XYZ file of C-alpha atoms in Angstrom:
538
model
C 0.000 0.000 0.000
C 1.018 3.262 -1.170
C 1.545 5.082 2.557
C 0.607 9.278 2.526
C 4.074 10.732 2.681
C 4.027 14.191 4.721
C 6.671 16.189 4.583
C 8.253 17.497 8.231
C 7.704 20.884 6.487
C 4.054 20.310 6.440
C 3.889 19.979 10.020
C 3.513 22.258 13.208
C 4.174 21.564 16.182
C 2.296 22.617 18.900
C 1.651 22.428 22.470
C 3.157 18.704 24.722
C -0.397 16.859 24.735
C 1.425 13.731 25.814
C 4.317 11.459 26.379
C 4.941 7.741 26.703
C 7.384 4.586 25.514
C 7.319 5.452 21.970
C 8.032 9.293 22.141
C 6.159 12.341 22.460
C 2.666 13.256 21.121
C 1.761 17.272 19.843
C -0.938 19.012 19.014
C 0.154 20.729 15.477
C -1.926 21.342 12.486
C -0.798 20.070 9.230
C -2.217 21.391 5.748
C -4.561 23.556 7.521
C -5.955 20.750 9.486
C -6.019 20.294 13.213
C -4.356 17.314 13.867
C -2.169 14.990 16.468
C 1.505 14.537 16.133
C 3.447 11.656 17.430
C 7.232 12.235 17.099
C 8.453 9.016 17.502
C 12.115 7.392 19.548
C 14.975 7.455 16.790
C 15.027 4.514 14.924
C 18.105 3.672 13.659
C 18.980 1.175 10.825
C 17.936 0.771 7.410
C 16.055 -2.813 8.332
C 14.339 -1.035 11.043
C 13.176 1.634 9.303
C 11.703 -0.631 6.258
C 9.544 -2.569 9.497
C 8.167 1.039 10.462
C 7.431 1.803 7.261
C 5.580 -1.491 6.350
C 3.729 -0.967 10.036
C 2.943 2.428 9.128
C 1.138 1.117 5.602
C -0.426 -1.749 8.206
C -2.266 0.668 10.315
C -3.462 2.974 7.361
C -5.591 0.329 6.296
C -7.477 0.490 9.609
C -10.850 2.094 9.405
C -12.719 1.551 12.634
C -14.975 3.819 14.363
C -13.546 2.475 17.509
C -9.994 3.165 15.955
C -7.859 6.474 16.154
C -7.153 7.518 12.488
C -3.837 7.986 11.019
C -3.546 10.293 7.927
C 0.232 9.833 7.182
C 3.498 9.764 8.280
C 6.817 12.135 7.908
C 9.910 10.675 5.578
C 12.388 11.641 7.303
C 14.594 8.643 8.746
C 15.355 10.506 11.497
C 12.659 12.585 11.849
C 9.719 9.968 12.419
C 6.472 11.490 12.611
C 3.024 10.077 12.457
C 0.267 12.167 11.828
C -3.346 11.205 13.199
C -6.790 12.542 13.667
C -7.000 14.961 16.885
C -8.971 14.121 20.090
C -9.730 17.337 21.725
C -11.447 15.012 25.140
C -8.197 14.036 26.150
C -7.723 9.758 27.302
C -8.822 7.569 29.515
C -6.541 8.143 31.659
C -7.420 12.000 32.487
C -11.193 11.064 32.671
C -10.663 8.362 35.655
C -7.923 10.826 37.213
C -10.291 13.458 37.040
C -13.568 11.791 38.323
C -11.288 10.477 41.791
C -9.658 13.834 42.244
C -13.392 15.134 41.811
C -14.534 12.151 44.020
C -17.210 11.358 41.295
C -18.105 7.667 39.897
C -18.233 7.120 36.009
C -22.427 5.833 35.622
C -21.956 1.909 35.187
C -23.698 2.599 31.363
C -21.112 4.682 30.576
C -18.447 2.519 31.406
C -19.730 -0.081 30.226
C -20.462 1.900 26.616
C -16.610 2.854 26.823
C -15.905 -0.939 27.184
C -17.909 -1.959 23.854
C -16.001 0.658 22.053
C -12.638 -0.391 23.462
C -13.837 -3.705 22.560
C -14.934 -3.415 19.224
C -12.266 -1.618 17.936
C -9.569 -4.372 19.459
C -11.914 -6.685 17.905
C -11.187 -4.958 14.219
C -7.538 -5.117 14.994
C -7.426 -8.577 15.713
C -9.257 -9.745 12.924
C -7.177 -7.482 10.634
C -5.187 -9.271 7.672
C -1.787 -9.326 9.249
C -3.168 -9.174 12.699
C -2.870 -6.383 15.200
C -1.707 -6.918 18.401
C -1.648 -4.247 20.388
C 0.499 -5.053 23.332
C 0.016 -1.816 25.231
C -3.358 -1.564 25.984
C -4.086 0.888 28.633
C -6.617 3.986 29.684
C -3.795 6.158 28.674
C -3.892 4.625 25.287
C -7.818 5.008 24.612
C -8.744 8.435 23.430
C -12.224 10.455 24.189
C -13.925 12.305 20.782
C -15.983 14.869 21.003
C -18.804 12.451 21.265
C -17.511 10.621 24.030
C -16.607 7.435 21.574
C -13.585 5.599 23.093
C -10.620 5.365 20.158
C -7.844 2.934 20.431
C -4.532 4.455 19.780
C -0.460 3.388 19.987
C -1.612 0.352 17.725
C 0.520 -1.862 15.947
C 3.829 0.277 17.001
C 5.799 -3.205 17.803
C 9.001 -1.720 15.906
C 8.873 1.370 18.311
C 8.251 -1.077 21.358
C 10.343 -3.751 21.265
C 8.279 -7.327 23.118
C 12.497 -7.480 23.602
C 12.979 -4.210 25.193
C 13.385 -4.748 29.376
C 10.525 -3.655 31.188
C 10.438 -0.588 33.233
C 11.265 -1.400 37.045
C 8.958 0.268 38.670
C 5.109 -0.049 39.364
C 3.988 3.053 36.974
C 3.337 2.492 33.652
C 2.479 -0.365 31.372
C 3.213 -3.214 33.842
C 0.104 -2.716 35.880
C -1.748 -3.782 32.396
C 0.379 -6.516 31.449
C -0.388 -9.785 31.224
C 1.348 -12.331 33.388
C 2.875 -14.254 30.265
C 4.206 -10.767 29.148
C 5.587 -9.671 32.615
C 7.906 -13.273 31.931
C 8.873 -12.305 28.971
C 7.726 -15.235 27.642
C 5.826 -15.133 23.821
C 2.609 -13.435 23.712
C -0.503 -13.635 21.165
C -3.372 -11.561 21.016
C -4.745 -12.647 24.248
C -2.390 -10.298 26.081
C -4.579 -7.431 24.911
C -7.859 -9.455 26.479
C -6.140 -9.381 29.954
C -5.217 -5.152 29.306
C -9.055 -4.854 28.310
C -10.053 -6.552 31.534
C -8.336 -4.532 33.534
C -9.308 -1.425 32.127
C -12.832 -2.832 32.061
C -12.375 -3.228 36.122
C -11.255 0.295 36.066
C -14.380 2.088 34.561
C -16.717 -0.017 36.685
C -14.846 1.344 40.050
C -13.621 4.604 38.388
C -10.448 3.526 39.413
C -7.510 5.047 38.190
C -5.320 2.702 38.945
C -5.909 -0.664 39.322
C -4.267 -2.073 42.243
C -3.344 -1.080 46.180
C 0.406 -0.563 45.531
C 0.882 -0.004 49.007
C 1.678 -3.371 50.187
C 4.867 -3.524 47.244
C 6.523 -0.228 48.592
C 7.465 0.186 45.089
C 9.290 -3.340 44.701
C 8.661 -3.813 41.282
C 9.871 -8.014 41.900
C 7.667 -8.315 44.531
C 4.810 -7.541 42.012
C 5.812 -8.984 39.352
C 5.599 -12.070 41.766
C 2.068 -11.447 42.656
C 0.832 -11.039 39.048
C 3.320 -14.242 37.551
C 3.202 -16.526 40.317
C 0.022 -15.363 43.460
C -2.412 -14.671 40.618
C -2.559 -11.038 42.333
C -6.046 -9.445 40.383
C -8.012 -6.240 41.363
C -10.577 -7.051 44.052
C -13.648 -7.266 42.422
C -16.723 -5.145 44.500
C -19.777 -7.002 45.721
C -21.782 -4.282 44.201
C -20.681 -5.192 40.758
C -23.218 -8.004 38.992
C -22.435 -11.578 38.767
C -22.349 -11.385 34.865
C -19.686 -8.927 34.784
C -17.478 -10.243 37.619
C -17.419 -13.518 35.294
C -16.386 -11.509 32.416
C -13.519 -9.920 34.118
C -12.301 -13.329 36.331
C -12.447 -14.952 32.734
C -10.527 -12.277 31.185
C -7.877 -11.641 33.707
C -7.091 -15.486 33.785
C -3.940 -16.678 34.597
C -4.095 -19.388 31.325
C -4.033 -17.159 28.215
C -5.748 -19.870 26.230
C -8.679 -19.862 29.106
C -9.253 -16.219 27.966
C -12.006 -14.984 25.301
C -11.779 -13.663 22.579
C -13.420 -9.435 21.961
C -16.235 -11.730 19.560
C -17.257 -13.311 23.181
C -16.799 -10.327 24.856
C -18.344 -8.415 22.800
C -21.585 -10.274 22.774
C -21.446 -10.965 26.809
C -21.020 -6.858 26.927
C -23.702 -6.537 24.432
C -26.536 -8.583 26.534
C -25.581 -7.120 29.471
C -25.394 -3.235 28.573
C -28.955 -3.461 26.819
C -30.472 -5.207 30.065
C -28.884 -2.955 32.647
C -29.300 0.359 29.805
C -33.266 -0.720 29.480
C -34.135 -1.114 32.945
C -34.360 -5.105 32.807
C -37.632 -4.270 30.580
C -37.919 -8.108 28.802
C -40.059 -6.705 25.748
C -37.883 -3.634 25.206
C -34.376 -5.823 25.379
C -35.852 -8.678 23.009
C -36.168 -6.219 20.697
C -33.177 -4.435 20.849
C -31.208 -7.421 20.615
C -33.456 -9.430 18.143
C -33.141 -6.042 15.757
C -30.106 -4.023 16.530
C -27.598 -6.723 18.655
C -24.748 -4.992 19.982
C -25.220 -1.873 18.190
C -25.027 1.497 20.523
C -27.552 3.971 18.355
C -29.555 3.206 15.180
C -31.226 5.326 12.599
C -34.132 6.847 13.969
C -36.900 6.044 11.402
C -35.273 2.519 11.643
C -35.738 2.569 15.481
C -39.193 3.538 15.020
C -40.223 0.796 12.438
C -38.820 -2.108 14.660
C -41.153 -0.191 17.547
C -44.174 0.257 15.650
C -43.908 -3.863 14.337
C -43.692 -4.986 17.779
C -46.480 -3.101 18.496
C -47.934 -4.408 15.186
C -49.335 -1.447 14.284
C -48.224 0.044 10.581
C -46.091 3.524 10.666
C -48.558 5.944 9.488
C -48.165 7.561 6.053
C -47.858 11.661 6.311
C -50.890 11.942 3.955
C -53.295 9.698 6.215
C -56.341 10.992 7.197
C -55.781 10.004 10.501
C -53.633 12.828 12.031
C -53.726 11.782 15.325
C -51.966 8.822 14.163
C -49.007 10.427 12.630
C -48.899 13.312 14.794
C -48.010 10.099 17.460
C -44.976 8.800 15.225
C -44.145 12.300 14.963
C -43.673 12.426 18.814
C -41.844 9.048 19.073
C -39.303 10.077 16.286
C -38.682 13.782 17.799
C -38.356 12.421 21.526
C -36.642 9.291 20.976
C -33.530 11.234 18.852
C -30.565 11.388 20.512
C -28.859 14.813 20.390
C -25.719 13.953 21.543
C -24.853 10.798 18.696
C -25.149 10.785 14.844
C -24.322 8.093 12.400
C -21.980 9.054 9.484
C -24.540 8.067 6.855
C -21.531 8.258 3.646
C -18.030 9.225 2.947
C -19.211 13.164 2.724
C -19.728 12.754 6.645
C -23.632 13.307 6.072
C -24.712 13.182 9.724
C -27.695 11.265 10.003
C -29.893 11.190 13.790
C -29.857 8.205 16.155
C -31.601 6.923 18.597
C -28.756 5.097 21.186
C -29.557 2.164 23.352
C -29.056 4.772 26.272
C -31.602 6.860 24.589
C -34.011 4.045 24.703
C -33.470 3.119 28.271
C -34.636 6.659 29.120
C -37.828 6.613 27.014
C -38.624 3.613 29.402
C -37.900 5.168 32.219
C -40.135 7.942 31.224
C -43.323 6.400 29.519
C -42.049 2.933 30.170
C -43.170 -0.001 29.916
C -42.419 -1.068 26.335
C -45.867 -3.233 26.054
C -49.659 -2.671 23.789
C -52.613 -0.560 24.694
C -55.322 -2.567 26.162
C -58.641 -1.669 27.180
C -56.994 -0.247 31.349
C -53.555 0.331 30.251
C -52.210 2.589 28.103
C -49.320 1.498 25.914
C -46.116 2.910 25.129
C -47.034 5.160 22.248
C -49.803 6.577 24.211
C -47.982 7.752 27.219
C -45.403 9.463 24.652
C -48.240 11.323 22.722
C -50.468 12.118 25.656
C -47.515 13.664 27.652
C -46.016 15.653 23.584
C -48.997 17.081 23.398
C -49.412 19.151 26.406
C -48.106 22.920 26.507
C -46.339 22.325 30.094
C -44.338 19.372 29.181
C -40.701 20.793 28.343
C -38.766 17.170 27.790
C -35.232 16.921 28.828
C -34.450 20.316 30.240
C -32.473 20.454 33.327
C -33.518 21.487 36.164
C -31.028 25.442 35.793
C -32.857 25.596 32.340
C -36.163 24.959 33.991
C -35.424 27.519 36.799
C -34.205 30.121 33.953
C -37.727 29.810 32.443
C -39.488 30.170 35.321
C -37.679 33.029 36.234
C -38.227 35.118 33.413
C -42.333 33.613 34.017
C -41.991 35.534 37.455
C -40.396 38.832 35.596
C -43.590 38.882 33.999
C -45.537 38.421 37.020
C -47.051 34.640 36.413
C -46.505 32.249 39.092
C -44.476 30.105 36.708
C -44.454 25.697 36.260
C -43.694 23.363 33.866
C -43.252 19.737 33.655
C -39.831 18.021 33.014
C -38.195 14.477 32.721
C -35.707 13.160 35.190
C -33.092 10.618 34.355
C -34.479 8.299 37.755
C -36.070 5.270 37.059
C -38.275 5.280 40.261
C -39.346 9.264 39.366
C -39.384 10.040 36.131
C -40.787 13.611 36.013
C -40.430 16.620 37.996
C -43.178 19.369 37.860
C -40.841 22.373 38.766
C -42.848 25.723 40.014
C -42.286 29.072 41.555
C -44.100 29.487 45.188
C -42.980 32.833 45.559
C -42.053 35.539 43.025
C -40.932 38.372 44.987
C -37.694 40.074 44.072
C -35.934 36.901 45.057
C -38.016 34.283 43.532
C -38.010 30.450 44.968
C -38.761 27.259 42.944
C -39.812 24.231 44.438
C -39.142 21.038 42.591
C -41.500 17.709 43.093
C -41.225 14.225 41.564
C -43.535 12.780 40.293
C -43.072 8.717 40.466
C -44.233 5.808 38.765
C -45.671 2.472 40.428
C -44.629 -0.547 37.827
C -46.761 -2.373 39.862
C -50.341 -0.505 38.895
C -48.470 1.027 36.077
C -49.464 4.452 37.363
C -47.531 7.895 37.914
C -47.932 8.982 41.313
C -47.670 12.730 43.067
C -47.598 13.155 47.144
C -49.045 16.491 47.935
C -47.856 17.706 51.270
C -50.577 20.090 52.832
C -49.632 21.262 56.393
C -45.814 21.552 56.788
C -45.634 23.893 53.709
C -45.622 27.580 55.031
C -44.284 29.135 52.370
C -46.582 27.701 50.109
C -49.713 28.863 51.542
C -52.024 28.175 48.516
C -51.328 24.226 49.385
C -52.500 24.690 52.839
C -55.722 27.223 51.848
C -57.224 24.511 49.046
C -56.920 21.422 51.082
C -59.734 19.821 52.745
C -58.066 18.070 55.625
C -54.556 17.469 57.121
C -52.003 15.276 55.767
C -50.556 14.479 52.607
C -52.304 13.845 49.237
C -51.454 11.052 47.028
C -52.145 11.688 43.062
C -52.227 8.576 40.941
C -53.071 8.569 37.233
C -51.880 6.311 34.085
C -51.597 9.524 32.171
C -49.014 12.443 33.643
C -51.991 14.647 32.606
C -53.945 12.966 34.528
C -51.942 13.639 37.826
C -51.004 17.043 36.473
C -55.055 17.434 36.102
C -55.491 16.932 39.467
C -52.931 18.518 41.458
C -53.743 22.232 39.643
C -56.170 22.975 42.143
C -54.059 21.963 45.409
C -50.953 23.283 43.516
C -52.894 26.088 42.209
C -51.698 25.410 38.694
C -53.075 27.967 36.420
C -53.235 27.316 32.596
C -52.592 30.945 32.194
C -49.395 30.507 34.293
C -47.971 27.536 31.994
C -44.133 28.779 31.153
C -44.188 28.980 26.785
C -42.231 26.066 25.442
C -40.347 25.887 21.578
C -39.853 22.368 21.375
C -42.408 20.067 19.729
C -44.359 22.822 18.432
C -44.097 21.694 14.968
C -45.387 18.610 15.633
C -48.618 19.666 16.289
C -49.057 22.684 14.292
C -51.415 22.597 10.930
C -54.009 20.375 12.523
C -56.716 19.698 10.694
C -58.611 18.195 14.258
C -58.730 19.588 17.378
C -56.792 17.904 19.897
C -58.256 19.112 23.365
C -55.561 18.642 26.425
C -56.062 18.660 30.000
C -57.400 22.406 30.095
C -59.118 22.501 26.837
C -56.441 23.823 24.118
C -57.838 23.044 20.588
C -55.119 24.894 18.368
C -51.611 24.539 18.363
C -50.588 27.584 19.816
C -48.633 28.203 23.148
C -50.255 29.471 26.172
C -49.660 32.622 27.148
């Protein structure tokens, strides 16, 4: 293969953005473009160089989503420079150094979406034509994009890391990745990159950034090596973590290379489990997700929305039906189930095309949840989603500062201010979010609003004697205590809370989103107080 020669000339360097075995990594631009610079350790020899250069031509045949792209290299023998796409998010690394100095905890879908990346792009590597080994696989070797995709990077760079070369003595670095049979110098194959993967799989689950209590070693790096060659020394696996991914990392970590599986096992193991955990345990909605979509993170959305509308064996509506309702309800499910933060590159021209992701879907459960058919007491899935669109309160996925900004401006105006909102918590889905006093210092007061899966109802407590503040609860309610709400429709809890909560239509805070779903109606669609156009309250 004919590999993109760049000249040195071509290149700036920039800022240090990192530093490691094989030399030191820029941030430069080259031909205009943005890019990252790896200025490789001298390599000296003719023979050597020819390996680097057939390497090089290797890894420029590697196109993986999962896989850092490298545009070219420099020419110069003693100048060796290769030239890849640039990550502004930094690596792995920095992420799980950041969340413990921040004392935060990576969410277990996260890491576990990090871990199929990681995986599938090792996957591509090893199934390459020569095969890829990686050897080095480590957080500090996984880049972050701008969409939080994990990258693998440092592939393939064998002539640059010499399996010969003596390993570092001391316990920083590579060694706390490396796989027993590797610490012993003894010949590796590509299930020295499972046990790296495992480790770094232990480390997202704990947000760990390292992987092991170093403290009993005293920085003897025999004494370790010992415990990893010849104890079986491993993390210690939590109690919290589930059963199915404490087998995948015992299995992966395993002393017997051979007794290891392959990223096609792990892959598929990763696969079940992320769409259980990411969809709530919800049988229906995970049959489909794996029956249709397998291990795939995000889908089309129109696709997403045919495989929902078949299990629900109902037909996606055409835009010219005479049935508006009906299509004004696809219209909901394909605006709210879009995730804003993914794309899929639909061609080589980049065309960005919207997705729904398997996270996405786990949070449309969570909200309107579960995925099952209308029958003649419970509403199904595509109900709950249209019957909540449609209202003029319902603001979707704001957070709660965004909901507070609105309601702040409401107050300006003098309107005692509320809206409805989704939470990301399985066990309270919404929040109805409201001013209770809009003096020159207005307050808000924020109340979930749960959901029962056993009477698949949404429930509201009311409290209406401890509330001083909020005299309007106390004035409107009948008798002391609290006031439970239940409804299989938010509206319906919404419905009835507006006269305890003294929930004016008038006072609804104006939304933007969703409008143009429901605007040009040719039937009047009457809400909870009595709208019949499509225009925002006021």
């Amino acid at each position: 293969m004919l590999v993109p020669a760049i000249n040195r000339e071509e290149i700036v360097l920039e800022e240090e953005i990192g530093r490691g075995s094989c030399g030191v990594v820029y941030r430069g631009t080259c031909r205009h473009v943005q890019v990252a610079v790896k200025e490789l350790n001298a390599i000296e020899g003719d023979e050597e160089h020819s390996r680097f250069w057939l390497e090089v031509s290797i890894m420029l045949q590697i196109r993986h989503p999962n896989v850092v792209n490298i545009m070219g290299a420099c020419t110069n023998p003693k100048n060796c420079l290769i030239v890849t796409e640039y990550l502004p998010n930094k690596d792995l690394q920095y992420m799980l150094d950041k969340c413990h100095k921040n004392k935060e905890t990576i969410d277990p879908l996260y890491a576990l979406k990090f871990a199929h990346d990681i995986a599938s792009g090792m996957h591509w590597l090893h199934c390459s034509q020569p095969k890829i080994i990686h050897r080095d696989l480590k957080p500090a070797n996984v880049l972050i994009d701008q969409y939080n995709n994990a990258k693998i990077a440092d592939f393939g760079l064998s002539i640059v890391n010499q399996e010969k070369e003596k390993l570092e003595k001391k316990l920083t670095g590579s060694p706390l990745w490396m796989a027993p049979e590797a610490l012993e110098m003894k010949p590796v194959d590509e299930k020295i990159d499972i046990y790296g993967f495992s480790i770094i799989l232990y480390q997202l689950l704990t947000t760990s950034p390292i992987p092991y209590d170093l403290t009993p070693f005293k920085k003897n790096f025999p004494k370790f090596l010992a415990a990893i060659t010849t104890q079986n020394l491993r993390p210690q696996i939590p109690s919290s973590i589930p059963s199915s991914l404490s087998d995948l990392l015992t299995e992966g970590w395993h002393q017997d290379p051979a007794k290891r599986p392959t990223f096609h096992h792990i892959l598929s193991q990763l696969g079940e489990i992320r769409c259980s955990m990411a969809l709530r345990s919800d049988v229906n909605a995970t049959s489909l997700w794996l029956k249709n979509f397998g291990d795939t993170d995000k889908v089309k959305v129109d696709q997403f929305c045919k495989v929902i509308y078949d299990f629900l064996d109902e037909d996606v509506p055409d835009p010219e039906t005479k049935d508006e309702v009906q299509y004004q309800k696809y219209k909901c499910l394909l605006t709210i189930c879009r995730d804003e933060t993914a794309h899929i590159d639909q061609n080589r021209q980049g065309e960005k095309v919207p997705c729904t992701t398997l996270t996405r879907f786990g949070l449309l459960l969570v909200w309107f949840g579960p995925l099952q058919k209308q029958n003649a007491t419970i509403p199904g899935f595509l109900e709950r989603i249209y019957h909540t669109m449609k209202e003029h309160w319902f603001h979707g996925d704001i957070s709660r500062e965004s909901a507070v900004g609105l309601l702040t401006t409401a107050a300006e105006t003098n309107l005692n201010g509320w809206l409805v909102r989704t939470s990301d918590q399985p066990s309270h889905p919404f929040t109805l979010s409201r001013i209770i006093n809009k003096d020159k210092n207005p307050e808000f007061n924020h109340m979930r609003i749960a959901y029962n899966a056993a009477i698949n109802k949404y429930q509201l407590e009311i409290k209406t004697t401890s509330n001083k503040k909020d005299k309007k609860v106390e004035k409107s309610s009948s008798s002391a205590g609290n006031v439970k709400l239940e409804g299989y429709y938010l509206s319906e809890i919404i419905n009835q809370s507006s006269t305890l909560l003294y929930l004016k239509k008038k006072h609804i805070v104006s939304r933007k989103q969703y409008s143009d779903i429901f605007v040009n109606r040719k039937i009047a669609i009457a809400n909870t107080f009595g709208y019949s156009d499509g225009t925002t309250s006021k």
